[in-house]
Amino acid sequence: MGKKVVVLGAGLGGTTVAYELKAALGADAEITVVSDTEWFHFVPSNPWVAIKWREPKDIKIHLPEVFSRLGFGFSAAGAQRVLPAENAVLLRDGTRIAYDYLVVATGPSLAFDEIEGFGPAHNSNSICHVDHATVLAERWERFCADPGPMVVGAVQGASCFGPAYEFAFLANADLRKRKVRDRVPITFVTSEPYIGHLGLGGVGDTKSLMESALRDRDIKWITNAKVDRVGPDKVYISEMTEEGAVKKVHEIPSRLNMMLPAFKGVSCFFGEDGKPIEGLANPRGFILIDKQQRNPKYQNVYAVGVCVAIPPVEQTPVPVGVPKTGYMIESMAAAVAHNIRDAIAGKEPTEEATWNAVCLADFGDDGVAFVALPQIPPRNVNWSGQGYWVHLAKVAFEKYFMHKVRNGASEPAYERIVMSLLGINKLRSK
């Protein structure tokens, strides 16, 4: 029997790393995936679900059949607590799973509780999960039948800004199709220091591109915004100065809003005392890693994706995090699979992910793409572009990635060849 490798999470990061592990390890490992759901859903399509351009079933895949065919163990019980000192994970159904290697790919917990009246259970909406987007889709229909002012954006501490822009622009496109855009004042509210910052210090000319796109669509904006609370018909915001003092207080009328929350680590990385497991996670519960995606204290624990601790690229008046984008996560997964393979062979892991970013933001009638190599500055490539081709490219990417998940493919040959020709690689050259 090979080494036991447990993957926590079955989203974009979890499925990708499981498939990379299978390709790298073959029969040398027994792979088990633990999730809190039997379903994979393609998160980048959630903005489409929220305005009913997709149905939830269009972006979901039932994982038990897929994983069984691939020879993976699978549990949808969810992790109650990680026990790194004991090389085990305690599941919510009381099961205890031992591992030789653990790969954390849980994604984040959504910190709606950090702002009064915030979150789908209260006065705002979310597209972070397909279930949230599904609820918003029903509210969207009611809103379009009786429209009014709308607020879209991302709150303090958020690290995922692209989907907020996408939803604002998609909402604009859908409202125009319905001939009610003239009845919906839209305000974009963001913790970014400027439009197009994206938590990355901008990419190429995203500042000019995104500001121009907002102007063209009659969407007003407020940057350096701290959301104080969300009421049933208003959003209360403090606009901050560069020095971090309150510049102006806004009370923005809102019949419907969608604002992305800050993230924190999921509960299984916290001990019984409510504190993050020492050495495993930082104070927010994100997993600490070195250049090989490996935890410095527990060296048989690796992490990929949104659950990874990454410091901000720069200090800003209102806190913003760094996004972990799709191709960046795929590069982490490739590095982890190669490093675990080397560790099993008795070699010192040396592979480093490039953290290259290739992102597509669909506006419905247009779109913006950017390439950041690597994602964190300074960069070798720093490019952004705009056009309807971005919308078409994102539709194609959705279908392509869903195909990969259904078929258990880590990286088809044509993807590897195309990305290589473009100079976009998952692993750093040695």
Short mmCIF file of C-alpha atoms in Angstrom, two decimals:
data_model
loop_
_atom_site.label_atom_id
_atom_site.label_comp_id
_atom_site.label_asym_id
_atom_site.label_seq_id
_atom_site.Cartn_x
_atom_site.Cartn_y
_atom_site.Cartn_z
CA MET A 1 0.00 0.00 0.00
CA GLY A 2 1.31 3.46 -0.92
CA LYS A 3 1.55 6.54 1.26
CA LYS A 4 -1.72 8.01 2.49
CA VAL A 5 -2.37 11.49 1.12
CA VAL A 6 -5.44 13.39 2.32
CA VAL A 7 -6.72 16.43 0.42
CA LEU A 8 -8.99 18.76 2.40
CA GLY A 9 -11.38 20.49 0.01
CA ALA A 10 -12.91 19.63 -3.36
CA GLY A 11 -13.23 22.99 -5.06
CA LEU A 12 -10.98 24.36 -7.76
CA GLY A 13 -7.87 23.90 -5.63
CA GLY A 14 -8.80 20.53 -4.11
CA THR A 15 -9.82 18.80 -7.35
CA THR A 16 -6.80 20.23 -9.19
CA VAL A 17 -4.30 19.08 -6.58
CA ALA A 18 -5.93 15.63 -6.32
CA TYR A 19 -5.58 15.16 -10.09
CA GLU A 20 -2.00 16.46 -10.04
CA LEU A 21 -1.18 14.03 -7.21
CA LYS A 22 -2.64 11.11 -9.15
CA ALA A 23 -0.58 12.03 -12.21
CA ALA A 24 2.61 12.49 -10.17
CA LEU A 25 2.31 9.59 -7.71
CA GLY A 26 0.36 6.87 -9.51
CA ALA A 27 0.25 3.73 -7.37
CA ASP A 28 2.68 5.19 -4.83
CA ALA A 29 -0.15 6.89 -2.94
CA GLU A 30 -3.63 6.26 -1.58
CA ILE A 31 -5.48 9.55 -2.17
CA THR A 32 -8.52 10.54 -0.11
CA VAL A 33 -10.46 13.76 -0.66
CA VAL A 34 -12.48 15.27 2.20
CA SER A 35 -15.13 17.92 1.51
CA ASP A 36 -18.22 19.25 3.22
CA THR A 37 -20.32 18.62 0.08
CA GLU A 38 -20.64 15.99 -2.63
CA TRP A 39 -20.69 18.69 -5.30
CA PHE A 40 -18.00 20.59 -7.15
CA HIS A 41 -19.16 23.95 -8.46
CA PHE A 42 -17.31 26.29 -10.78
CA VAL A 43 -17.04 29.43 -8.65
CA PRO A 44 -16.08 31.83 -11.49
CA SER A 45 -19.55 31.28 -12.99
CA ASN A 46 -21.42 32.39 -9.86
CA PRO A 47 -21.97 35.95 -11.19
CA TRP A 48 -23.82 34.43 -14.17
CA VAL A 49 -25.97 32.33 -11.82
CA ALA A 50 -26.86 35.45 -9.81
CA ILE A 51 -28.47 37.16 -12.84
CA LYS A 52 -29.93 33.90 -14.21
CA TRP A 53 -27.59 33.63 -17.18
CA ARG A 54 -26.77 30.16 -15.78
CA GLU A 55 -28.70 27.64 -13.72
CA PRO A 56 -26.90 26.13 -10.70
CA LYS A 57 -27.02 22.68 -12.32
CA ASP A 58 -25.01 24.05 -15.26
CA ILE A 59 -21.93 24.63 -13.11
CA LYS A 60 -22.12 21.68 -10.68
CA ILE A 61 -20.57 18.20 -10.87
CA HIS A 62 -21.42 15.29 -8.56
CA LEU A 63 -18.06 14.13 -7.23
CA PRO A 64 -18.62 10.62 -5.76
CA GLU A 65 -18.95 9.00 -9.21
CA VAL A 66 -15.98 10.92 -10.62
CA PHE A 67 -13.69 10.15 -7.66
CA SER A 68 -14.76 6.51 -7.52
CA ARG A 69 -13.84 6.08 -11.18
CA LEU A 70 -10.43 7.63 -10.49
CA GLY A 71 -9.77 5.41 -7.46
CA PHE A 72 -9.90 8.18 -4.84
CA GLY A 73 -11.33 7.74 -1.39
CA PHE A 74 -13.97 10.39 -0.64
CA SER A 75 -15.90 11.75 2.31
CA ALA A 76 -18.41 14.60 2.31
CA ALA A 77 -18.59 14.66 6.13
CA GLY A 78 -16.36 17.74 6.37
CA ALA A 79 -13.38 18.28 8.68
CA GLN A 80 -14.08 19.00 12.33
CA ARG A 81 -10.44 19.59 13.29
CA VAL A 82 -7.00 19.08 11.82
CA LEU A 83 -4.64 17.32 14.24
CA PRO A 84 -1.22 17.96 12.68
CA ALA A 85 0.77 16.74 15.69
CA GLU A 86 -1.04 13.38 15.32
CA ASN A 87 -1.01 13.24 11.48
CA ALA A 88 -4.77 12.93 11.45
CA VAL A 89 -8.00 14.73 10.58
CA LEU A 90 -11.13 14.39 12.71
CA LEU A 91 -14.28 14.52 10.58
CA ARG A 92 -17.67 15.87 11.63
CA ASP A 93 -19.18 12.38 11.64
CA GLY A 94 -16.63 11.25 14.24
CA THR A 95 -14.40 9.46 11.73
CA ARG A 96 -10.68 9.93 12.14
CA ILE A 97 -8.48 9.77 9.04
CA ALA A 98 -4.73 9.26 9.38
CA TYR A 99 -2.36 10.62 6.75
CA ASP A 100 1.29 10.60 5.74
CA TYR A 101 0.79 13.84 3.83
CA LEU A 102 -1.99 16.41 4.12
CA VAL A 103 -2.85 18.98 1.44
CA VAL A 104 -5.10 21.80 2.63
CA ALA A 105 -7.32 23.24 -0.14
CA THR A 106 -10.41 24.19 1.83
CA GLY A 107 -10.89 27.68 0.50
CA PRO A 108 -11.97 30.32 3.04
CA SER A 109 -14.62 30.96 5.63
CA LEU A 110 -16.68 34.06 4.80
CA ALA A 111 -16.42 36.75 7.48
CA PHE A 112 -19.93 38.21 7.19
CA ASP A 113 -20.09 38.51 10.98
CA GLU A 114 -17.46 41.26 11.04
CA ILE A 115 -19.92 43.93 9.80
CA GLU A 116 -23.35 44.67 11.26
CA GLY A 117 -26.24 43.63 8.99
CA PHE A 118 -23.87 42.05 6.46
CA GLY A 119 -24.35 38.78 4.59
CA PRO A 120 -27.13 36.76 2.90
CA ALA A 121 -28.77 36.03 6.25
CA HIS A 122 -29.17 39.76 6.84
CA ASN A 123 -29.25 42.74 4.46
CA SER A 124 -26.73 41.95 1.71
CA ASN A 125 -26.05 39.33 -0.94
CA SER A 126 -23.07 37.26 -1.98
CA ILE A 127 -21.76 35.35 -5.00
CA CYS A 128 -19.00 33.52 -3.13
CA HIS A 129 -20.93 30.23 -3.18
CA VAL A 130 -23.37 28.81 -5.71
CA ASP A 131 -26.06 28.64 -3.01
CA HIS A 132 -25.63 32.37 -2.30
CA ALA A 133 -25.78 33.13 -6.01
CA THR A 134 -28.96 31.04 -6.32
CA VAL A 135 -30.65 33.02 -3.53
CA LEU A 136 -29.51 36.26 -5.16
CA ALA A 137 -30.97 35.13 -8.52
CA GLU A 138 -34.45 34.97 -6.98
CA ARG A 139 -33.97 38.35 -5.32
CA TRP A 140 -32.68 39.71 -8.65
CA GLU A 141 -35.93 38.79 -10.40
CA ARG A 142 -37.96 40.57 -7.74
CA PHE A 143 -35.65 43.58 -7.87
CA CYS A 144 -35.90 43.87 -11.67
CA ALA A 145 -39.69 43.82 -11.40
CA ASP A 146 -39.55 46.74 -8.94
CA PRO A 147 -36.11 48.35 -9.47
CA GLY A 148 -34.30 51.02 -7.48
CA PRO A 149 -30.78 51.98 -6.34
CA MET A 150 -28.13 49.27 -6.05
CA VAL A 151 -24.74 48.98 -4.32
CA VAL A 152 -22.03 46.56 -5.48
CA GLY A 153 -18.48 46.12 -4.24
CA ALA A 154 -16.05 44.58 -1.78
CA VAL A 155 -15.65 45.42 1.90
CA GLN A 156 -12.57 46.06 4.03
CA GLY A 157 -10.25 43.06 4.20
CA ALA A 158 -11.65 41.54 1.01
CA SER A 159 -9.14 39.92 -1.30
CA CYS A 160 -11.37 38.97 -4.22
CA PHE A 161 -12.31 42.03 -6.27
CA GLY A 162 -12.76 40.71 -9.83
CA PRO A 163 -16.17 39.09 -9.19
CA ALA A 164 -17.47 42.36 -7.68
CA TYR A 165 -16.60 44.24 -10.87
CA GLU A 166 -18.06 41.39 -12.92
CA PHE A 167 -21.36 41.46 -11.07
CA ALA A 168 -21.66 45.25 -11.41
CA PHE A 169 -21.08 45.10 -15.16
CA LEU A 170 -23.22 41.99 -15.71
CA ALA A 171 -26.04 43.58 -13.72
CA ASN A 172 -25.74 46.66 -15.92
CA ALA A 173 -25.92 44.52 -19.09
CA ASP A 174 -28.92 42.54 -17.85
CA LEU A 175 -30.79 45.66 -16.71
CA ARG A 176 -30.26 47.18 -20.15
CA LYS A 177 -31.65 44.04 -21.79
CA ARG A 178 -34.71 44.35 -19.56
CA LYS A 179 -35.01 48.10 -20.44
CA VAL A 180 -34.95 49.16 -16.76
CA ARG A 181 -31.33 50.35 -16.41
CA ASP A 182 -32.55 53.97 -16.31
CA ARG A 183 -34.35 53.19 -13.04
CA VAL A 184 -31.29 51.75 -11.24
CA PRO A 185 -28.57 54.08 -9.93
CA ILE A 186 -25.52 51.85 -9.29
CA THR A 187 -22.71 52.71 -6.85
CA PHE A 188 -19.54 50.61 -6.74
CA VAL A 189 -18.05 50.61 -3.24
CA THR A 190 -14.58 49.17 -2.69
CA SER A 191 -11.84 49.03 -0.09
CA GLU A 192 -9.26 49.35 -2.91
CA PRO A 193 -7.21 52.57 -2.86
CA TYR A 194 -8.15 53.11 -6.50
CA ILE A 195 -10.35 51.46 -9.10
CA GLY A 196 -8.54 48.54 -10.74
CA HIS A 197 -6.12 47.95 -7.86
CA LEU A 198 -7.56 44.42 -7.47
CA GLY A 199 -5.47 43.73 -4.37
CA LEU A 200 -2.46 43.50 -6.69
CA GLY A 201 -1.34 47.11 -7.09
CA GLY A 202 -3.05 47.06 -10.48
CA VAL A 203 -2.11 44.95 -13.50
CA GLY A 204 -1.08 46.76 -16.64
CA ASP A 205 -3.53 49.61 -17.18
CA THR A 206 -6.41 48.16 -15.16
CA LYS A 207 -6.92 51.53 -13.39
CA SER A 208 -7.75 53.37 -16.62
CA LEU A 209 -9.57 50.41 -18.15
CA MET A 210 -11.86 49.84 -15.17
CA GLU A 211 -12.53 53.53 -14.51
CA SER A 212 -13.43 54.01 -18.17
CA ALA A 213 -15.70 50.94 -18.11
CA LEU A 214 -17.53 52.28 -15.03
CA ARG A 215 -17.96 55.73 -16.59
CA ASP A 216 -19.24 54.26 -19.86
CA ARG A 217 -21.92 52.41 -17.91
CA ASP A 218 -22.90 55.32 -15.62
CA ILE A 219 -21.69 53.53 -12.49
CA LYS A 220 -20.44 55.83 -9.72
CA TRP A 221 -17.74 54.64 -7.33
CA ILE A 222 -16.24 55.19 -3.88
CA THR A 223 -12.72 53.91 -3.13
CA ASN A 224 -10.92 53.64 0.23
CA ALA A 225 -14.33 52.66 1.57
CA LYS A 226 -14.96 51.04 4.94
CA VAL A 227 -18.45 49.56 5.29
CA ASP A 228 -19.71 50.37 8.77
CA ARG A 229 -23.05 48.57 8.56
CA VAL A 230 -25.68 47.44 6.11
CA GLY A 231 -29.31 48.32 6.70
CA PRO A 232 -32.41 47.01 4.91
CA ASP A 233 -32.48 49.99 2.54
CA LYS A 234 -29.13 51.78 3.03
CA VAL A 235 -25.41 51.01 3.14
CA TYR A 236 -23.42 53.07 5.66
CA ILE A 237 -19.86 53.79 4.55
CA SER A 238 -16.85 55.72 5.83
CA GLU A 239 -14.64 56.96 3.01
CA MET A 240 -11.06 57.18 4.32
CA THR A 241 -8.17 59.52 3.53
CA GLU A 242 -4.73 58.31 2.46
CA GLU A 243 -3.70 58.67 6.11
CA GLY A 244 -6.53 56.41 7.27
CA ALA A 245 -8.76 59.10 8.78
CA VAL A 246 -12.45 59.46 7.98
CA LYS A 247 -12.83 61.76 4.97
CA LYS A 248 -16.58 61.52 4.45
CA VAL A 249 -19.49 59.43 5.71
CA HIS A 250 -21.95 58.13 3.12
CA GLU A 251 -25.46 56.76 3.51
CA ILE A 252 -26.21 55.16 0.15
CA PRO A 253 -29.79 54.08 -0.63
CA SER A 254 -29.90 50.46 -1.75
CA ARG A 255 -32.83 48.27 -2.72
CA LEU A 256 -30.39 45.45 -3.51
CA ASN A 257 -26.69 45.08 -2.82
CA MET A 258 -23.91 42.57 -3.40
CA MET A 259 -20.64 43.08 -1.57
CA LEU A 260 -17.86 40.54 -1.25
CA PRO A 261 -16.72 39.79 2.31
CA ALA A 262 -13.31 39.46 3.89
CA PHE A 263 -12.05 35.89 4.21
CA LYS A 264 -10.65 33.95 7.15
CA GLY A 265 -9.57 30.37 7.72
CA VAL A 266 -12.14 27.62 8.18
CA SER A 267 -12.98 26.36 11.65
CA CYS A 268 -11.02 23.08 11.46
CA PHE A 269 -7.74 25.02 11.76
CA PHE A 270 -8.74 26.38 15.16
CA GLY A 271 -8.29 24.51 18.43
CA GLU A 272 -10.84 23.91 21.16
CA ASP A 273 -9.76 27.22 22.72
CA GLY A 274 -10.92 29.06 19.59
CA LYS A 275 -7.38 30.04 18.64
CA PRO A 276 -5.62 29.05 15.39
CA ILE A 277 -3.47 25.93 15.73
CA GLU A 278 -0.03 27.27 16.61
CA GLY A 279 2.49 26.93 13.81
CA LEU A 280 -0.14 25.79 11.32
CA ALA A 281 -2.19 28.95 10.79
CA ASN A 282 -1.85 32.71 11.21
CA PRO A 283 -4.21 34.75 13.44
CA ARG A 284 -6.86 34.84 10.66
CA GLY A 285 -6.66 31.06 10.28
CA PHE A 286 -4.79 31.01 6.95
CA ILE A 287 -2.23 28.24 6.49
CA LEU A 288 1.43 29.24 6.80
CA ILE A 289 3.64 27.96 3.97
CA ASP A 290 7.19 28.22 2.65
CA LYS A 291 8.27 28.51 -1.01
CA GLN A 292 7.50 24.83 -1.54
CA GLN A 293 3.88 25.31 -0.34
CA ARG A 294 4.85 23.38 2.82
CA ASN A 295 4.03 24.33 6.39
CA PRO A 296 7.25 25.31 8.20
CA LYS A 297 6.35 23.50 11.45
CA TYR A 298 4.45 20.46 10.15
CA GLN A 299 6.48 19.58 7.07
CA ASN A 300 4.13 16.88 5.82
CA VAL A 301 1.36 19.48 5.52
CA TYR A 302 1.03 21.47 2.29
CA ALA A 303 -1.54 24.08 1.23
CA VAL A 304 -2.91 25.56 -1.99
CA GLY A 305 -5.45 28.21 -2.91
CA VAL A 306 -7.39 30.78 -0.94
CA CYS A 307 -6.59 29.13 2.42
CA VAL A 308 -2.89 30.10 2.05
CA ALA A 309 -1.48 33.01 4.04
CA ILE A 310 -0.12 35.73 1.73
CA PRO A 311 0.74 39.23 3.00
CA PRO A 312 -0.72 42.29 1.22
CA VAL A 313 1.33 43.63 -1.69
CA GLU A 314 1.39 47.10 -0.07
CA GLN A 315 -0.06 49.06 2.82
CA THR A 316 -3.37 50.73 1.97
CA PRO A 317 -5.65 53.14 3.91
CA VAL A 318 -8.31 50.42 4.14
CA PRO A 319 -7.08 46.80 4.40
CA VAL A 320 -7.16 44.75 1.19
CA GLY A 321 -5.99 41.19 0.70
CA VAL A 322 -4.24 39.46 -2.20
CA PRO A 323 -6.47 37.37 -4.50
CA LYS A 324 -5.58 33.76 -5.23
CA THR A 325 -6.63 33.36 -8.85
CA GLY A 326 -7.31 30.20 -10.85
CA TYR A 327 -4.03 29.67 -12.69
CA MET A 328 -2.09 30.76 -9.59
CA ILE A 329 -3.87 27.98 -7.66
CA GLU A 330 -3.13 25.48 -10.44
CA SER A 331 0.57 26.38 -10.20
CA MET A 332 0.46 25.79 -6.42
CA ALA A 333 -1.15 22.39 -7.01
CA ALA A 334 1.54 21.35 -9.50
CA ALA A 335 4.30 22.34 -7.07
CA VAL A 336 2.68 20.42 -4.21
CA ALA A 337 2.28 17.24 -6.26
CA HIS A 338 5.92 17.33 -7.38
CA ASN A 339 7.18 18.10 -3.88
CA ILE A 340 5.20 15.28 -2.25
CA ARG A 341 6.49 12.92 -4.94
CA ASP A 342 10.05 13.96 -4.09
CA ALA A 343 9.43 13.67 -0.35
CA ILE A 344 8.08 10.12 -0.78
CA ALA A 345 11.23 9.29 -2.77
CA GLY A 346 13.37 10.57 0.09
CA LYS A 347 14.43 13.75 -1.72
CA GLU A 348 14.23 17.31 -0.43
CA PRO A 349 11.26 19.12 -2.03
CA THR A 350 12.49 21.99 -4.20
CA GLU A 351 9.70 22.89 -6.63
CA GLU A 352 8.26 26.40 -6.43
CA ALA A 353 4.99 27.58 -7.97
CA THR A 354 5.28 30.55 -10.33
CA TRP A 355 2.08 32.12 -8.95
CA ASN A 356 1.39 33.37 -12.46
CA ALA A 357 -2.07 34.87 -12.95
CA VAL A 358 -4.28 34.74 -16.03
CA CYS A 359 -7.70 36.27 -15.34
CA LEU A 360 -10.85 36.87 -17.37
CA ALA A 361 -13.52 39.30 -16.10
CA ASP A 362 -16.74 39.13 -18.11
CA PHE A 363 -18.91 42.25 -18.45
CA GLY A 364 -21.63 40.56 -20.51
CA ASP A 365 -21.19 42.90 -23.48
CA ASP A 366 -17.42 43.30 -23.04
CA GLY A 367 -14.70 42.18 -20.67
CA VAL A 368 -11.19 42.71 -19.31
CA ALA A 369 -8.37 40.16 -19.24
CA PHE A 370 -5.06 40.49 -17.49
CA VAL A 371 -1.84 38.51 -17.31
CA ALA A 372 0.49 39.03 -14.35
CA LEU A 373 3.70 36.98 -14.38
CA PRO A 374 4.05 36.51 -11.46
CA GLN A 375 0.87 37.69 -9.73
CA ILE A 376 2.78 39.48 -6.95
CA PRO A 377 4.91 42.44 -8.19
CA PRO A 378 7.58 43.07 -9.42
CA ARG A 379 6.56 41.23 -12.58
CA ASN A 380 8.09 39.93 -15.78
CA VAL A 381 4.79 40.48 -17.62
CA ASN A 382 2.21 43.10 -16.63
CA TRP A 383 -0.56 43.25 -19.25
CA SER A 384 -4.28 43.93 -19.47
CA GLY A 385 -6.66 44.09 -22.42
CA GLN A 386 -10.33 44.65 -23.17
CA GLY A 387 -12.93 43.40 -25.66
CA TYR A 388 -15.89 41.14 -26.32
CA TRP A 389 -13.41 38.32 -26.90
CA VAL A 390 -12.98 38.15 -23.10
CA HIS A 391 -16.64 37.17 -22.69
CA LEU A 392 -16.21 34.41 -25.29
CA ALA A 393 -12.96 33.26 -23.71
CA LYS A 394 -14.55 32.95 -20.26
CA VAL A 395 -17.46 30.91 -21.64
CA ALA A 396 -14.94 28.60 -23.32
CA PHE A 397 -12.85 28.35 -20.14
CA GLU A 398 -15.90 27.40 -18.06
CA LYS A 399 -16.70 24.51 -20.41
CA TYR A 400 -13.05 23.46 -20.58
CA PHE A 401 -12.52 23.41 -16.80
CA MET A 402 -15.76 21.53 -16.15
CA HIS A 403 -14.58 18.97 -18.71
CA LYS A 404 -11.27 18.63 -16.83
CA VAL A 405 -13.04 17.99 -13.51
CA ARG A 406 -15.42 15.40 -15.02
CA ASN A 407 -12.55 13.53 -16.63
CA GLY A 408 -9.95 13.77 -13.88
CA ALA A 409 -7.40 15.57 -16.05
CA SER A 410 -4.69 17.64 -14.33
CA GLU A 411 -3.38 19.37 -17.44
CA PRO A 412 -4.23 18.15 -20.95
CA ALA A 413 -1.33 18.29 -23.41
CA TYR A 414 -2.86 21.09 -25.45
CA GLU A 415 -3.18 23.33 -22.37
CA ARG A 416 0.44 22.69 -21.46
CA ILE A 417 1.61 23.45 -25.02
CA VAL A 418 -0.46 26.63 -25.40
CA MET A 419 0.58 28.03 -22.01
CA SER A 420 4.23 27.18 -22.70
CA LEU A 421 4.10 28.99 -26.04
CA LEU A 422 2.73 32.04 -24.22
CA GLY A 423 5.53 31.81 -21.64
CA ILE A 424 3.06 31.01 -18.84
CA ASN A 425 4.33 28.15 -16.68
CA LYS A 426 3.22 26.57 -13.42
CA LEU A 427 6.67 25.87 -11.94
CA ARG A 428 9.68 28.10 -11.60
CA SER A 429 12.73 27.27 -13.72
CA LYS A 430 15.61 25.84 -11.74
#
